[in-house]
Amino acid sequence: MRPRHRHVTEAELAYRKMINEWFELIPEPYRMPFSIIALALIFFFMIRYIFGRQVGYTKKHNILGAKISSATLQTLVFMLFMAISTLLSLYYYQKTKL
């Protein structure tokens, strides 16, 4: 039996449009590699976080009273770095486009 076609809501359409607009900010040649690299890195860090116990990434650091493992710390730092670099590249791309 084929699944019946689900009606797409207004909210879903708006969300897709927003995602597409964001995606169009990335310059044409970089779009595909950018998404692939992002996915690969997310999976890499997820796997490393899950299997961190075996690898020994579980040394705890005491930061502002919160105990944080090395894997979590490295992941957070890396995600912050990725976010900043992405925002910077988009900002410069928009400046050069105008």
Short mmCIF file of C-alpha atoms in Angstrom, two decimals:
data_model
loop_
_atom_site.label_atom_id
_atom_site.label_comp_id
_atom_site.label_asym_id
_atom_site.label_seq_id
_atom_site.Cartn_x
_atom_site.Cartn_y
_atom_site.Cartn_z
CA MET A 1 0.00 0.00 0.00
CA ARG A 2 1.29 3.42 -0.92
CA PRO A 3 1.19 6.07 1.84
CA ARG A 4 -1.38 8.78 1.19
CA HIS A 5 0.07 12.15 0.23
CA ARG A 6 0.28 14.35 3.31
CA HIS A 7 -0.84 17.93 2.96
CA VAL A 8 2.02 20.38 3.59
CA THR A 9 1.09 23.02 6.15
CA GLU A 10 1.80 26.75 5.87
CA ALA A 11 4.32 26.53 8.71
CA GLU A 12 6.25 23.78 6.92
CA LEU A 13 6.34 25.80 3.70
CA ALA A 14 7.58 28.87 5.59
CA TYR A 15 10.25 26.76 7.30
CA ARG A 16 11.45 25.27 4.01
CA LYS A 17 11.55 28.74 2.45
CA MET A 18 13.63 30.05 5.37
CA ILE A 19 16.08 27.13 5.13
CA ASN A 20 16.41 27.68 1.36
CA GLU A 21 17.07 31.39 1.87
CA TRP A 22 19.80 30.62 4.38
CA PHE A 23 21.26 28.02 2.04
CA GLU A 24 21.34 30.54 -0.81
CA LEU A 25 23.63 32.74 1.29
CA ILE A 26 26.37 30.13 0.82
CA PRO A 27 28.21 30.75 -2.47
CA GLU A 28 27.29 28.31 -5.26
CA PRO A 29 30.49 26.20 -5.46
CA TYR A 30 30.58 25.67 -1.67
CA ARG A 31 26.99 24.54 -1.09
CA MET A 32 27.33 20.78 -1.50
CA PRO A 33 30.73 20.37 0.23
CA PHE A 34 29.57 22.66 3.05
CA SER A 35 26.55 20.49 3.90
CA ILE A 36 28.51 17.24 3.52
CA ILE A 37 31.34 18.49 5.73
CA ALA A 38 28.88 19.78 8.34
CA LEU A 39 27.10 16.41 8.47
CA ALA A 40 30.37 14.47 8.60
CA LEU A 41 31.67 16.58 11.47
CA ILE A 42 28.41 16.27 13.41
CA PHE A 43 28.53 12.48 13.07
CA PHE A 44 32.23 12.41 13.96
CA PHE A 45 31.65 14.30 17.18
CA MET A 46 28.54 12.29 18.05
CA ILE A 47 30.46 9.04 17.65
CA ARG A 48 33.43 10.38 19.60
CA TYR A 49 31.13 11.58 22.35
CA ILE A 50 29.35 8.22 22.55
CA PHE A 51 32.52 6.12 22.49
CA GLY A 52 34.52 8.59 24.57
CA ARG A 53 34.65 6.19 27.52
CA GLN A 54 36.71 3.63 25.61
CA VAL A 55 39.02 6.23 24.08
CA GLY A 56 39.63 8.06 27.36
CA TYR A 57 38.10 11.45 26.60
CA THR A 58 36.30 11.36 29.94
CA LYS A 59 38.75 13.38 32.06
CA LYS A 60 36.52 15.84 33.90
CA HIS A 61 37.29 19.56 34.03
CA ASN A 62 35.74 21.73 36.70
CA ILE A 63 34.44 24.87 34.97
CA LEU A 64 32.39 27.30 37.08
CA GLY A 65 31.39 24.49 39.41
CA ALA A 66 30.17 22.26 36.57
CA LYS A 67 32.05 19.06 35.83
CA ILE A 68 32.50 18.78 32.06
CA SER A 69 34.29 15.93 30.25
CA SER A 70 36.99 16.60 27.67
CA ALA A 71 34.85 15.26 24.82
CA THR A 72 31.99 17.62 25.64
CA LEU A 73 34.41 20.53 26.03
CA GLN A 74 36.12 19.86 22.70
CA THR A 75 32.76 19.43 20.97
CA LEU A 76 31.42 22.70 22.38
CA VAL A 77 34.58 24.61 21.46
CA PHE A 78 34.55 23.16 17.96
CA MET A 79 30.84 23.96 17.45
CA LEU A 80 31.47 27.53 18.60
CA PHE A 81 34.39 27.81 16.18
CA MET A 82 32.27 26.43 13.31
CA ALA A 83 29.43 28.84 14.06
CA ILE A 84 31.75 31.87 14.18
CA SER A 85 33.58 30.93 10.98
CA THR A 86 30.29 30.30 9.15
CA LEU A 87 28.85 33.64 10.25
CA LEU A 88 32.05 35.43 9.25
CA SER A 89 32.15 33.81 5.82
CA LEU A 90 28.47 34.63 5.19
CA TYR A 91 29.05 38.24 6.33
CA TYR A 92 32.02 38.69 3.98
CA TYR A 93 30.16 37.01 1.13
CA GLN A 94 27.26 39.45 1.54
CA LYS A 95 29.67 42.41 1.63
CA THR A 96 31.35 41.30 -1.60
CA LYS A 97 28.00 40.53 -3.26
CA LEU A 98 26.65 44.07 -2.81
#
